[in-house]
The first five atom37 places (N, CA, C, CB, O) and aatype in JSON, in Angstrom:
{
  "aatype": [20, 20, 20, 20, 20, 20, 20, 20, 20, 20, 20, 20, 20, 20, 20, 20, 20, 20, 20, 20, 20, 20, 20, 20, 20, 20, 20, 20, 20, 20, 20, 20, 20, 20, 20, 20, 20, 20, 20, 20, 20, 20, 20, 20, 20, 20, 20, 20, 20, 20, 20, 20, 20, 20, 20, 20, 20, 20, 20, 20, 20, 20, 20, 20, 20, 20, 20, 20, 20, 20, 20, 20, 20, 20, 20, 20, 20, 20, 20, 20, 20, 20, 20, 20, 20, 20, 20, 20, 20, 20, 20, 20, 20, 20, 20, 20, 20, 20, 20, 20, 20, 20, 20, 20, 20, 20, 20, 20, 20, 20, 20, 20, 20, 20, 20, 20, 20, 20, 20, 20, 20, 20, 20, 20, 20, 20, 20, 20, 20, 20, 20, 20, 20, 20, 20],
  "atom_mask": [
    [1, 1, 1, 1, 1],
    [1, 1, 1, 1, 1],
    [1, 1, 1, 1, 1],
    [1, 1, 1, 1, 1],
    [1, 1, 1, 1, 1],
    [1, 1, 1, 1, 1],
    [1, 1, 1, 1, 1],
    [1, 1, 1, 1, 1],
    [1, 1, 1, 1, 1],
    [1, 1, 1, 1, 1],
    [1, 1, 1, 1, 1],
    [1, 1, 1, 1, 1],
    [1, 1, 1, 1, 1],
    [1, 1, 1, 1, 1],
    [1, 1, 1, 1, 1],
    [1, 1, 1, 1, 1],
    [1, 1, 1, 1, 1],
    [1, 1, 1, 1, 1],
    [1, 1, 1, 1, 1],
    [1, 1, 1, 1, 1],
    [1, 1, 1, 1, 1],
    [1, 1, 1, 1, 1],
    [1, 1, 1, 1, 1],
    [1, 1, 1, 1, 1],
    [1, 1, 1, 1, 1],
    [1, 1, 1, 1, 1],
    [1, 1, 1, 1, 1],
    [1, 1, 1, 1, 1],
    [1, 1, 1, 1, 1],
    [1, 1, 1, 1, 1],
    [1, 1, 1, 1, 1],
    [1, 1, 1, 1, 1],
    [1, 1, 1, 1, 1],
    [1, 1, 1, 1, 1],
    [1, 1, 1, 1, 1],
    [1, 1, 1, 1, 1],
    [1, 1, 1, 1, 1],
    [1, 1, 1, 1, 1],
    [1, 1, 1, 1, 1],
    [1, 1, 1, 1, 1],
    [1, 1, 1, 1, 1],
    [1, 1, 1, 1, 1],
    [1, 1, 1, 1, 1],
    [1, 1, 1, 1, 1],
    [1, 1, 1, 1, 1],
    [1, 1, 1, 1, 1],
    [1, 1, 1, 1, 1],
    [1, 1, 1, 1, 1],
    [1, 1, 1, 1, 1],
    [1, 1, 1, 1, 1],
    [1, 1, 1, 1, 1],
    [1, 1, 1, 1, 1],
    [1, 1, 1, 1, 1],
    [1, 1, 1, 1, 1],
    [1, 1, 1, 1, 1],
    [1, 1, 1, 1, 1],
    [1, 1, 1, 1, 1],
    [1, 1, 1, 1, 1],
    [1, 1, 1, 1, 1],
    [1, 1, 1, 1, 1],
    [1, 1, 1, 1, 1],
    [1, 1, 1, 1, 1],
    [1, 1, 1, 1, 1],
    [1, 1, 1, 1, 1],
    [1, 1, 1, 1, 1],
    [1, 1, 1, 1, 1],
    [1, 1, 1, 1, 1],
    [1, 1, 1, 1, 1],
    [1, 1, 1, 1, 1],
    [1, 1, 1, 1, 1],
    [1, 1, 1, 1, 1],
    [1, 1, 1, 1, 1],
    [1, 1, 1, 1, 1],
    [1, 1, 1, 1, 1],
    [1, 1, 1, 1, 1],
    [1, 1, 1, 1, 1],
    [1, 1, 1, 1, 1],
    [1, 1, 1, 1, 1],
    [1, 1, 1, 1, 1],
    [1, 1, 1, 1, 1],
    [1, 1, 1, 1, 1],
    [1, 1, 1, 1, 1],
    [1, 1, 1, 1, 1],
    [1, 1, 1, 1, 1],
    [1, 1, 1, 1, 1],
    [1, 1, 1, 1, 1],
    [1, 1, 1, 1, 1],
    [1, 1, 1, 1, 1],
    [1, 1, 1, 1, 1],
    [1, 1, 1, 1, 1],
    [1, 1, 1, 1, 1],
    [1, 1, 1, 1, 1],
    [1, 1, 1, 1, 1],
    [1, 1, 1, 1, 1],
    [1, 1, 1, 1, 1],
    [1, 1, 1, 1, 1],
    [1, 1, 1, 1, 1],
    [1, 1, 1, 1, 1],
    [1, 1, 1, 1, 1],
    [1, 1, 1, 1, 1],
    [1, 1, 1, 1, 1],
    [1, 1, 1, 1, 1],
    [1, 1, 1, 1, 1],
    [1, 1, 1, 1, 1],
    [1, 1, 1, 1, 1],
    [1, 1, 1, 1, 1],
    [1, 1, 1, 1, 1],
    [1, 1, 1, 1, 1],
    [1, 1, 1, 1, 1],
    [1, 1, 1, 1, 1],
    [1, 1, 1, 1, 1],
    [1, 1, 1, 1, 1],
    [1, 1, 1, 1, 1],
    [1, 1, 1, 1, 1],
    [1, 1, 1, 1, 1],
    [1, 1, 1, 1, 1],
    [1, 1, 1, 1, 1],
    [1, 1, 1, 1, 1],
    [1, 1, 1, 1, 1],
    [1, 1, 1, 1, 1],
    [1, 1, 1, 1, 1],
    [1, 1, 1, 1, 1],
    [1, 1, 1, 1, 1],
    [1, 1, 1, 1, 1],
    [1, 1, 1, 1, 1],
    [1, 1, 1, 1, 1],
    [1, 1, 1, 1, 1],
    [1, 1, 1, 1, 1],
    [1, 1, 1, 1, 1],
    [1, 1, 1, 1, 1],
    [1, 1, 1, 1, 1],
    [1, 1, 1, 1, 1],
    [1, 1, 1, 1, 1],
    [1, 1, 1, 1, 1],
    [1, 1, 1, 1, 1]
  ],
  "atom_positions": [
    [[120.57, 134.15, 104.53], [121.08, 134.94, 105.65], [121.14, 134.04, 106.87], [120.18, 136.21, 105.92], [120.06, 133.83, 107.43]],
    [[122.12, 133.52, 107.32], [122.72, 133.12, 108.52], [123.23, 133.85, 109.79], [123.59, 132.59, 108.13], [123.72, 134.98, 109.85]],
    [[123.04, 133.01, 110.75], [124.16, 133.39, 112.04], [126.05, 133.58, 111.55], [124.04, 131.76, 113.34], [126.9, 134.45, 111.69]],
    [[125.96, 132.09, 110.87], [126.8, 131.35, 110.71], [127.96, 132.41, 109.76], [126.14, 130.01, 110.11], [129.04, 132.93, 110.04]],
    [[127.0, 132.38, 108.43], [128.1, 133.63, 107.41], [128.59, 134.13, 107.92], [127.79, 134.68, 106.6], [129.82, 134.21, 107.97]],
    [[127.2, 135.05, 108.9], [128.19, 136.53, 109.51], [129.1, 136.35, 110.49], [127.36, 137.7, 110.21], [130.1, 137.07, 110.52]],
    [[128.86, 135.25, 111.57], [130.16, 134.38, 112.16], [131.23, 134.59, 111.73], [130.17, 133.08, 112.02], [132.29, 135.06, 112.15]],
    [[130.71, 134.04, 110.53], [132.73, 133.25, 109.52], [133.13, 134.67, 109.23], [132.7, 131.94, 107.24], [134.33, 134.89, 109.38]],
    [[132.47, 135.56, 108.9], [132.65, 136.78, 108.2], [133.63, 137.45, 109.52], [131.0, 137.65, 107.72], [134.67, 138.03, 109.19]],
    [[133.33, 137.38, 110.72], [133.94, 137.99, 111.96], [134.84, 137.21, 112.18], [133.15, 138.2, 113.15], [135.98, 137.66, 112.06]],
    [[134.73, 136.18, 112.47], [136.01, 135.14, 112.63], [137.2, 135.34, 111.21], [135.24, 133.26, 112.6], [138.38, 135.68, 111.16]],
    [[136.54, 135.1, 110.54], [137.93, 135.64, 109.63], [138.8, 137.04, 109.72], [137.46, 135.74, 108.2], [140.03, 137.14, 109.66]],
    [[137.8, 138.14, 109.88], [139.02, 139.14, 110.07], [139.69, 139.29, 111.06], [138.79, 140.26, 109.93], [140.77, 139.87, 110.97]],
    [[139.12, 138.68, 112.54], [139.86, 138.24, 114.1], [140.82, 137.15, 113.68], [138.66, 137.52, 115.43], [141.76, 136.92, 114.45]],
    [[140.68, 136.27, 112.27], [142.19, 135.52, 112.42], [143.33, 136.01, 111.71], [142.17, 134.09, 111.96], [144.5, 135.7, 111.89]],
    [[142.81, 136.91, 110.76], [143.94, 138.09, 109.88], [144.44, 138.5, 110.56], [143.63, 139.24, 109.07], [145.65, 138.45, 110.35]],
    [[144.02, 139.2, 111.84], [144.9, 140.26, 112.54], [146.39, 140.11, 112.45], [144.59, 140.29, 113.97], [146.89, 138.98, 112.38]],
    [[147.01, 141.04, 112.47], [148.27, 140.6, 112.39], [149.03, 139.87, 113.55], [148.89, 141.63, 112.07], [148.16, 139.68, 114.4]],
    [[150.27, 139.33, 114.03], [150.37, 138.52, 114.77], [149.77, 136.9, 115.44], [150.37, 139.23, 115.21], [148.93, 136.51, 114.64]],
    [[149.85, 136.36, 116.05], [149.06, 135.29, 116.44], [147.97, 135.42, 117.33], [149.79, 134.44, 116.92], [148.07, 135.0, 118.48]],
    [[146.82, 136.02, 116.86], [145.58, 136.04, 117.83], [145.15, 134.64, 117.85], [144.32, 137.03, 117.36], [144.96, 134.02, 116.8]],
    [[144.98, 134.12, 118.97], [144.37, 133.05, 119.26], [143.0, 133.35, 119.6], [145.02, 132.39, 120.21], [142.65, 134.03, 120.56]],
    [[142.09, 132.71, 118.59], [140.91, 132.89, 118.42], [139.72, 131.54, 118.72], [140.98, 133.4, 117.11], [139.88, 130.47, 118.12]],
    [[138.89, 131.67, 119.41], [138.1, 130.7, 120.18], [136.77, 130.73, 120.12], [138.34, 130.75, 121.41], [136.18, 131.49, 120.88]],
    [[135.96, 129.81, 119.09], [134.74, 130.45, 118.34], [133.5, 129.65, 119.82], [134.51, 129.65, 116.09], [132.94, 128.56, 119.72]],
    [[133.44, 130.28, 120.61], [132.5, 129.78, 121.59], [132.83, 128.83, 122.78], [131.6, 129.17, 120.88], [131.94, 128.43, 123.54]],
    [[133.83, 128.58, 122.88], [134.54, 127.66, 123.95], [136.44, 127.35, 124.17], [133.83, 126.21, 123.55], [137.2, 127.36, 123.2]],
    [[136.81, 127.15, 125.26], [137.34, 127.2, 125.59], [137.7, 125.56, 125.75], [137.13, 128.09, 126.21], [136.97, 124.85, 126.44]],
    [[139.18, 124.86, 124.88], [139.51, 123.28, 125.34], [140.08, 123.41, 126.8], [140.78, 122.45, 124.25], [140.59, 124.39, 127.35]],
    [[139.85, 122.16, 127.27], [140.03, 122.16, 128.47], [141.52, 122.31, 128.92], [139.44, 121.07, 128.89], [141.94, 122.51, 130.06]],
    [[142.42, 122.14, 127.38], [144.02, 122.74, 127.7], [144.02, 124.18, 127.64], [145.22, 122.25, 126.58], [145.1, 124.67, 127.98]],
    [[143.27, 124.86, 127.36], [143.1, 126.16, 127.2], [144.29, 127.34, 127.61], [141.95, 126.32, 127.91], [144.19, 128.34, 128.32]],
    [[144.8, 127.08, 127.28], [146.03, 128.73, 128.03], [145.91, 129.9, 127.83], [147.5, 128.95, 127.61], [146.38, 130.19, 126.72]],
    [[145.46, 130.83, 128.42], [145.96, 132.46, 128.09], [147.01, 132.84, 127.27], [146.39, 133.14, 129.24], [147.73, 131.89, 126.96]],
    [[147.33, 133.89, 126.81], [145.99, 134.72, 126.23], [145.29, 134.28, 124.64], [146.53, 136.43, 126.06], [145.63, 133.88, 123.53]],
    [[144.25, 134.63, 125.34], [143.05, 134.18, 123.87], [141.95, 135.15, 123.76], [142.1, 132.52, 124.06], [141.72, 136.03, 124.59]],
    [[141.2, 134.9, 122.55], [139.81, 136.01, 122.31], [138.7, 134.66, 121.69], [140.2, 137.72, 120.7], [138.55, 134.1, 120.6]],
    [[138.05, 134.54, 123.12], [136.69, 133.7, 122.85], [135.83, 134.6, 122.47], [136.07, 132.91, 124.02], [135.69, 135.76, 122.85]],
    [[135.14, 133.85, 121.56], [134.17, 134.99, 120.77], [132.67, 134.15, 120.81], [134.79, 135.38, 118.83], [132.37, 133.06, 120.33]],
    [[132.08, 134.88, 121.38], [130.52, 134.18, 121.19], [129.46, 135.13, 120.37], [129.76, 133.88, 122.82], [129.58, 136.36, 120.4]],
    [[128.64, 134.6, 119.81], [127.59, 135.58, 118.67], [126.22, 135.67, 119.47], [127.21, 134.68, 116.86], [126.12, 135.15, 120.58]],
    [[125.18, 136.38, 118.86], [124.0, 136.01, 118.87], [123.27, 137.09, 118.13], [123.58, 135.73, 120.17], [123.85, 138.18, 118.14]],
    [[121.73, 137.03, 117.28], [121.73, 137.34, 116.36], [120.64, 138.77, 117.31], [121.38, 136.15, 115.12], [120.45, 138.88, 118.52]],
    [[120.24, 139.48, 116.42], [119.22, 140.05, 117.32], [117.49, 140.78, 116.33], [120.28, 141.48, 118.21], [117.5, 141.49, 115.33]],
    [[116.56, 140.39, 116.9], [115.44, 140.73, 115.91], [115.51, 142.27, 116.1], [113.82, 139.99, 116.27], [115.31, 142.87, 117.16]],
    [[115.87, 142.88, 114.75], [115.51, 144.3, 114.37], [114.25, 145.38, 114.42], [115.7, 144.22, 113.33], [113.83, 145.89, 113.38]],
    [[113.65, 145.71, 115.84], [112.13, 146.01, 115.88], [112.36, 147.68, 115.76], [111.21, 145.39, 117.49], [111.63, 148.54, 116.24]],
    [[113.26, 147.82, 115.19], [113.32, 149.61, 114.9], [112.54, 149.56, 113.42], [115.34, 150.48, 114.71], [112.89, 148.95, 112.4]],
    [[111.55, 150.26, 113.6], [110.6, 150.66, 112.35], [111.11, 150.9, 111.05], [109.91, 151.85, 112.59], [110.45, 150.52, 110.08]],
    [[111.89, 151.31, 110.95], [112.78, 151.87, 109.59], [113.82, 150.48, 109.22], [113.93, 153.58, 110.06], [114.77, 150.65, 108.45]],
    [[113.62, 149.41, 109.7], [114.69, 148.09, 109.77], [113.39, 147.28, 108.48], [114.98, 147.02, 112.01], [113.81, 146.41, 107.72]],
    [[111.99, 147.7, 108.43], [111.12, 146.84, 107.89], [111.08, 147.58, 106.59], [109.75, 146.61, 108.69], [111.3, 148.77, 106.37]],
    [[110.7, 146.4, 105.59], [109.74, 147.23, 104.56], [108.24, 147.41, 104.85], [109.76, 146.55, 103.19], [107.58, 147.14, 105.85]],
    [[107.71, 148.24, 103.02], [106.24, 148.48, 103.53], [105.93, 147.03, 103.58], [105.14, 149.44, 102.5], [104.77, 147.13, 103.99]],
    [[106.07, 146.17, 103.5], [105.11, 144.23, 103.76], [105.25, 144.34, 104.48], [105.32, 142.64, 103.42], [104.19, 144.2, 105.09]],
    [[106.2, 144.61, 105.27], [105.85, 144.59, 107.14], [106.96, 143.6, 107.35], [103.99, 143.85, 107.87], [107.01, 143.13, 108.48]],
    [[107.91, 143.18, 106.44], [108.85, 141.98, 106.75], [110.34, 142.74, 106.61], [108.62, 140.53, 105.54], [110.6, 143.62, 105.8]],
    [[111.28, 142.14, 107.67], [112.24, 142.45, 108.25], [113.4, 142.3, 107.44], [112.25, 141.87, 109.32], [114.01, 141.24, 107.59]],
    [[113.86, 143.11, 106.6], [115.13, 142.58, 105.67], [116.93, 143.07, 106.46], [114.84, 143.57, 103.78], [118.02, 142.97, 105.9]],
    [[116.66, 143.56, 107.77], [118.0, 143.89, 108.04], [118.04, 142.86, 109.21], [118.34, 145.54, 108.37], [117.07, 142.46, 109.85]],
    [[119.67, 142.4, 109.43], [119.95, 141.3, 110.13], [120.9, 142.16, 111.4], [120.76, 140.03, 109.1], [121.28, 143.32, 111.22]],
    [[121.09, 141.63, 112.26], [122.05, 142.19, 113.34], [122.14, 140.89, 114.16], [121.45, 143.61, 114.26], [121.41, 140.01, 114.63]],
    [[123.85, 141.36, 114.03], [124.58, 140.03, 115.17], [125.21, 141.07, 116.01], [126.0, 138.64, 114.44], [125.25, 142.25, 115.66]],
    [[125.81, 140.54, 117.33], [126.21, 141.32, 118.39], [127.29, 139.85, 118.17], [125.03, 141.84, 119.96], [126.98, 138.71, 117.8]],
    [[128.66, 140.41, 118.56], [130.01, 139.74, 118.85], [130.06, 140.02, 120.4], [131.39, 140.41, 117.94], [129.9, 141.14, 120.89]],
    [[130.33, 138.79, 121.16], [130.95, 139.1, 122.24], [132.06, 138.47, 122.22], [130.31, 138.92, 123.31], [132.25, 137.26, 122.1]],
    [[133.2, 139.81, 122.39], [135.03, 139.17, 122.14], [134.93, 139.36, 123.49], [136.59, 140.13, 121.1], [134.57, 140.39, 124.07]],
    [[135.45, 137.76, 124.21], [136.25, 138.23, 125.64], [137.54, 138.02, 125.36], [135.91, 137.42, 127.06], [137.97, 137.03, 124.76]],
    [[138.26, 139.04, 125.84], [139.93, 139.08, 125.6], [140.36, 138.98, 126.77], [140.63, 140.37, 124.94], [140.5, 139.88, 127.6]],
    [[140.65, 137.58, 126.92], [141.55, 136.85, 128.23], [142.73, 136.63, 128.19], [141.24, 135.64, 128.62], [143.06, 135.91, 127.24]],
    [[143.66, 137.0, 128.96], [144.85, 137.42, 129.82], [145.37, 136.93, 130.64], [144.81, 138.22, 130.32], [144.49, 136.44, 131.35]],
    [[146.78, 136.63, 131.25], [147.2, 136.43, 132.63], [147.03, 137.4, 133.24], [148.38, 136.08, 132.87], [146.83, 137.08, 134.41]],
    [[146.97, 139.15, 133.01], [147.6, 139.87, 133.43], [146.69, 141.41, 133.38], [148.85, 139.66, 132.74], [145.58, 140.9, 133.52]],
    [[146.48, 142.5, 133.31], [145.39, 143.33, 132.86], [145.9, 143.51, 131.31], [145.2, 144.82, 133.79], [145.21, 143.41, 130.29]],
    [[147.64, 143.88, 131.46], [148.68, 144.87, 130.49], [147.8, 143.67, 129.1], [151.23, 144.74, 130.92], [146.88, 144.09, 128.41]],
    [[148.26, 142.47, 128.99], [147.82, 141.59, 128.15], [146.39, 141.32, 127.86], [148.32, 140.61, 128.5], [146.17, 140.66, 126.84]],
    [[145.49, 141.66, 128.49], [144.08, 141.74, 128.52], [143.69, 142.96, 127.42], [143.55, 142.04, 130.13], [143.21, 142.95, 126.29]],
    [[144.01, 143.68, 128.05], [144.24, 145.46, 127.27], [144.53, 145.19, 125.64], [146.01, 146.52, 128.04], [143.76, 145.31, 124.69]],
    [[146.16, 144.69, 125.7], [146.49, 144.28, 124.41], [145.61, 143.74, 123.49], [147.33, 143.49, 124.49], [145.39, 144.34, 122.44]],
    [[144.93, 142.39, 123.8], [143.88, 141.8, 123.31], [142.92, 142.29, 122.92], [143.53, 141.16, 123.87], [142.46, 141.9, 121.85]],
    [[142.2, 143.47, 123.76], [141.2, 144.26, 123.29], [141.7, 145.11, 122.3], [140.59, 144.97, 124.29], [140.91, 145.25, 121.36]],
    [[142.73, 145.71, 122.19], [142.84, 146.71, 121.09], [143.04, 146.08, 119.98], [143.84, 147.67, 121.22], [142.46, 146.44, 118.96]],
    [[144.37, 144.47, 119.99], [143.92, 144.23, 118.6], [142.79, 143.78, 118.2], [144.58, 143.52, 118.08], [142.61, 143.64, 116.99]],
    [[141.6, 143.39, 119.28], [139.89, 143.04, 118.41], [139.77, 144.26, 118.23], [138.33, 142.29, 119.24], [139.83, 144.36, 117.0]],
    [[139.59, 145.71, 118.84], [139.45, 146.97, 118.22], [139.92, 146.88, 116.75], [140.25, 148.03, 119.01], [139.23, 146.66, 115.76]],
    [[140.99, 147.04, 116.81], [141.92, 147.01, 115.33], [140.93, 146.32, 114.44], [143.56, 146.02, 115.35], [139.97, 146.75, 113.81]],
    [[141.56, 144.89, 114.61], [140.75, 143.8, 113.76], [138.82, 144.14, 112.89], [140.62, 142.45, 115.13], [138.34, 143.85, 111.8]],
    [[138.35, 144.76, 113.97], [136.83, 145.02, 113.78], [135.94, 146.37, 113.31], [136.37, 144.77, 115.0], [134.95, 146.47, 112.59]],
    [[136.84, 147.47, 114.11], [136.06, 148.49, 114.32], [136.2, 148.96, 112.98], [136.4, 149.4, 115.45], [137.25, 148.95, 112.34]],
    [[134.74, 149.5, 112.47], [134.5, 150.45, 111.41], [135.31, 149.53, 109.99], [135.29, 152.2, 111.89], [135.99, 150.04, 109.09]],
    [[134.95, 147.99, 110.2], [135.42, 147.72, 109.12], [134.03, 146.9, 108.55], [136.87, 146.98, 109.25], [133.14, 146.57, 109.34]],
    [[133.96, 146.64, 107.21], [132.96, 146.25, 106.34], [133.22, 145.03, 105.88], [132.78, 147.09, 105.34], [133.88, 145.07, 104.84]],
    [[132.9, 143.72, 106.33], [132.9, 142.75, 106.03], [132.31, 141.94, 104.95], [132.76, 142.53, 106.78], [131.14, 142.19, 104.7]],
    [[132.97, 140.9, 104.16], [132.17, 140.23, 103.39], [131.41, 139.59, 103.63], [132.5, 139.75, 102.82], [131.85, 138.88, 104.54]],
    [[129.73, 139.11, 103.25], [128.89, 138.35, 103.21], [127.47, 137.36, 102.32], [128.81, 138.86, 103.8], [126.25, 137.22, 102.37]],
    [[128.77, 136.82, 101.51], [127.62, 136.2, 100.31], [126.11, 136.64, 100.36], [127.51, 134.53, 100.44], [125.45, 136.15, 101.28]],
    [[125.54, 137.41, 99.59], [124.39, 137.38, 99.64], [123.74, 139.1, 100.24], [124.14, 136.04, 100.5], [122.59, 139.53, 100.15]],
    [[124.79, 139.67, 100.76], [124.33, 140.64, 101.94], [125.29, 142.1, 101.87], [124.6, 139.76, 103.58], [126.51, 142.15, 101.68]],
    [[124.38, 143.2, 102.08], [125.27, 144.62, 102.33], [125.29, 145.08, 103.61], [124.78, 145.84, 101.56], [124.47, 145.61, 104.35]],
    [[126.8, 144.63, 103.73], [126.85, 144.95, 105.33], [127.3, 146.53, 105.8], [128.02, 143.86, 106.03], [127.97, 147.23, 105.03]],
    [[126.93, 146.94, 106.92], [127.42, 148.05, 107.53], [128.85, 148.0, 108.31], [126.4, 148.42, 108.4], [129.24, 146.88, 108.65]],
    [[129.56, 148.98, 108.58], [130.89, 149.07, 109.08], [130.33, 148.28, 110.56], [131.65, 150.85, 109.15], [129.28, 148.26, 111.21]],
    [[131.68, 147.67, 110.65], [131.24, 147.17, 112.3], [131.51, 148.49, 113.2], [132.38, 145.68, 113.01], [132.26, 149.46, 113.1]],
    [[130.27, 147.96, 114.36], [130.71, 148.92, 115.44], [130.87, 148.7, 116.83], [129.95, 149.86, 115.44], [130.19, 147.75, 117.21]],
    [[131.52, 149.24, 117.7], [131.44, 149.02, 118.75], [130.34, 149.32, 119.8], [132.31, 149.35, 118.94], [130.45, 150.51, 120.09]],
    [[129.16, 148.64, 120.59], [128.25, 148.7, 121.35], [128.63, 148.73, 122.62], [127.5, 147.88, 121.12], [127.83, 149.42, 123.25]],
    [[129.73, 148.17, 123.5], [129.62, 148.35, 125.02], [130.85, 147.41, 125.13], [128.04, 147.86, 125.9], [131.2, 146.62, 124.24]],
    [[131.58, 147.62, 126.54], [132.5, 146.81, 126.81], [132.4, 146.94, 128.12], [133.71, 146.99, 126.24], [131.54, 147.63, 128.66]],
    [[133.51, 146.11, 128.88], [133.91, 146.5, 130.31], [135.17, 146.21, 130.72], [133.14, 145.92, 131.25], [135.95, 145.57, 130.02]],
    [[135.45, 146.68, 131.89], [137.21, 146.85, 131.97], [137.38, 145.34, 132.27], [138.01, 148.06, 133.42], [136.4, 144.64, 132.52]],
    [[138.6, 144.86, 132.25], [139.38, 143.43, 132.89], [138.56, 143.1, 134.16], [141.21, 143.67, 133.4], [138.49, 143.9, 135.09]],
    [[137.89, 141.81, 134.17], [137.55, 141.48, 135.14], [138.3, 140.57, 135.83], [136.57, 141.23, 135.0], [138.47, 139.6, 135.09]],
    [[138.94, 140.38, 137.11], [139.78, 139.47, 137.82], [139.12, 137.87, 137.94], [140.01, 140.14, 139.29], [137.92, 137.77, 138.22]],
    [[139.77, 136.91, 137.75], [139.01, 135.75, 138.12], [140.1, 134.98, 138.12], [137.82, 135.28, 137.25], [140.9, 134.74, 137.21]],
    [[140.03, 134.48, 139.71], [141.08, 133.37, 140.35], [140.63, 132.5, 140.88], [141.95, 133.69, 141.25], [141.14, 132.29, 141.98]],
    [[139.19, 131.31, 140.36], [138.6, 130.83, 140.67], [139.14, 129.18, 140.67], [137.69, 131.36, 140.12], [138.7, 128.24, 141.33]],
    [[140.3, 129.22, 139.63], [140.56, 128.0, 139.38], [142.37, 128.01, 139.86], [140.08, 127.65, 137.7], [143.13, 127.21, 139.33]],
    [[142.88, 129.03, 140.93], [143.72, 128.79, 141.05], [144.96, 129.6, 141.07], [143.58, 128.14, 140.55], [145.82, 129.8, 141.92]],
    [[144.74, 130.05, 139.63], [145.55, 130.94, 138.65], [144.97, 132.08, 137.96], [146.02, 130.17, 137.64], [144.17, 132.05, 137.02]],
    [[145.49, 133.1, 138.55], [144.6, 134.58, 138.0], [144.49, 135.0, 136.64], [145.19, 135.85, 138.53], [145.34, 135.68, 136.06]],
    [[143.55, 134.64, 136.22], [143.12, 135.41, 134.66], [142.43, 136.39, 134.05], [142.63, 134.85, 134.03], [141.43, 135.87, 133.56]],
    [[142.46, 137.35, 133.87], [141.67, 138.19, 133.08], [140.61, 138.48, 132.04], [142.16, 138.51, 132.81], [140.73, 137.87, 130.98]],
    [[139.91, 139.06, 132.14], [138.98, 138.72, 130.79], [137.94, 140.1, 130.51], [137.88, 137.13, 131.13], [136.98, 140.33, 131.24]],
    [[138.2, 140.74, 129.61], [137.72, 141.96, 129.65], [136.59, 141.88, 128.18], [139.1, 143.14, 129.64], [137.17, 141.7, 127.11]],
    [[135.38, 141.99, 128.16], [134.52, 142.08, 127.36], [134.22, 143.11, 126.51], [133.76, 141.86, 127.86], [134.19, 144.27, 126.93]],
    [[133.88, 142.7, 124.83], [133.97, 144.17, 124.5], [132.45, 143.33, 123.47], [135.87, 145.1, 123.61], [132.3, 142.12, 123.38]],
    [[131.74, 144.16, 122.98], [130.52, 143.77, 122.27], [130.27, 144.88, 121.0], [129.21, 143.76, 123.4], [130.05, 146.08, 121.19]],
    [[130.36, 144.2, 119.57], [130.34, 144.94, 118.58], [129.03, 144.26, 117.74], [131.79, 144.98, 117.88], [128.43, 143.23, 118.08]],
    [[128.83, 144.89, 116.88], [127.49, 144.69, 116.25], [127.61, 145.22, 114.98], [126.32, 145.32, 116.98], [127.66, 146.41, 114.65]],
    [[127.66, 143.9, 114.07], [127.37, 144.09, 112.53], [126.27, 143.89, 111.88], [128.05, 143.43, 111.85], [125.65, 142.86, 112.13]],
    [[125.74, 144.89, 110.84], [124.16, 144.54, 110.42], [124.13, 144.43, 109.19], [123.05, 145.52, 110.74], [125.06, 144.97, 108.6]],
    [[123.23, 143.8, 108.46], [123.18, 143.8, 106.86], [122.02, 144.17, 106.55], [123.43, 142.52, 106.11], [121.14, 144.55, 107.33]],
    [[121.97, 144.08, 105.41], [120.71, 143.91, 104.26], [120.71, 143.23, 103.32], [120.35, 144.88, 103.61], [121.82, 143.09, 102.81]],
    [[119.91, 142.74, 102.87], [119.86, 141.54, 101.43], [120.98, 142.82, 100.31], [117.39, 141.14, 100.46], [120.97, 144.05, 100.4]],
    [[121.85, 141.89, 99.32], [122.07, 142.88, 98.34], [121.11, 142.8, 96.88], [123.6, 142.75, 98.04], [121.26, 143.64, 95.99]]
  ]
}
């Protein structure tokens, strides 16, 4: 059980989507152009009681996705978020080794403005969370 699997496992169905999602596994090249969906992970320790067995050891995993869906514009920001909606929500991913739960959506926030470098870009955050269990 990895970060990494369940990574690839998310990154792959964000590059299926249909059309050309430009997909950005943690960074941004410094040619970088709008619009894109940088995606950063991180895993999270499961301290809900019913997540353990009776040994007392932790067999369910949880990653949190953070898709930022960046934009020139809000209209294109928007867009971006619905196809990671599309792409993610309530879907069941593969993971060598693991029974995963439907992804879900945990929290987002609207388009945030940022014209820091010049040129106004968008970037609206959305945070989903897939969990497993050994199979």
């Amino acid at each position: 059980m990895t970060i990494r699997a369940h990574a690839d496992a998310v990154l792959a169905l964000l590059q299926a989507a249909p059309g050309s999602l430009k997909v950005l596994d943690g960074a941004v090249p410094k040619d970088g152009v709008p619009p894109y969906v940088l995606v950063y992970f991180a895993d999270v320790d499961p301290e809900l009681p019913d997540s353990r067995a009776l040994e007392g050891t932790s067999e369910r995993f949880v990653l949190r996705v953070y898709a930022h869906c960046v934009g020139e514009n809000s209209a294109t920001t928007r867009a971006l978020g619905e196809r990671v909606r599309t792409a993610l929500l309530d879907v069941v991913p593969t993971v060598t080794g693991r029974v995963c739960w439907p992804i879900r959506r945990e929290d987002g926030q609207p388009p945030q403005r940022n014209e820091s470098t010049g040129t106004l870009i968008m970037d609206r955050v959305d945070v989903y969370r897939l969990e497993s269990v050994p199979a």
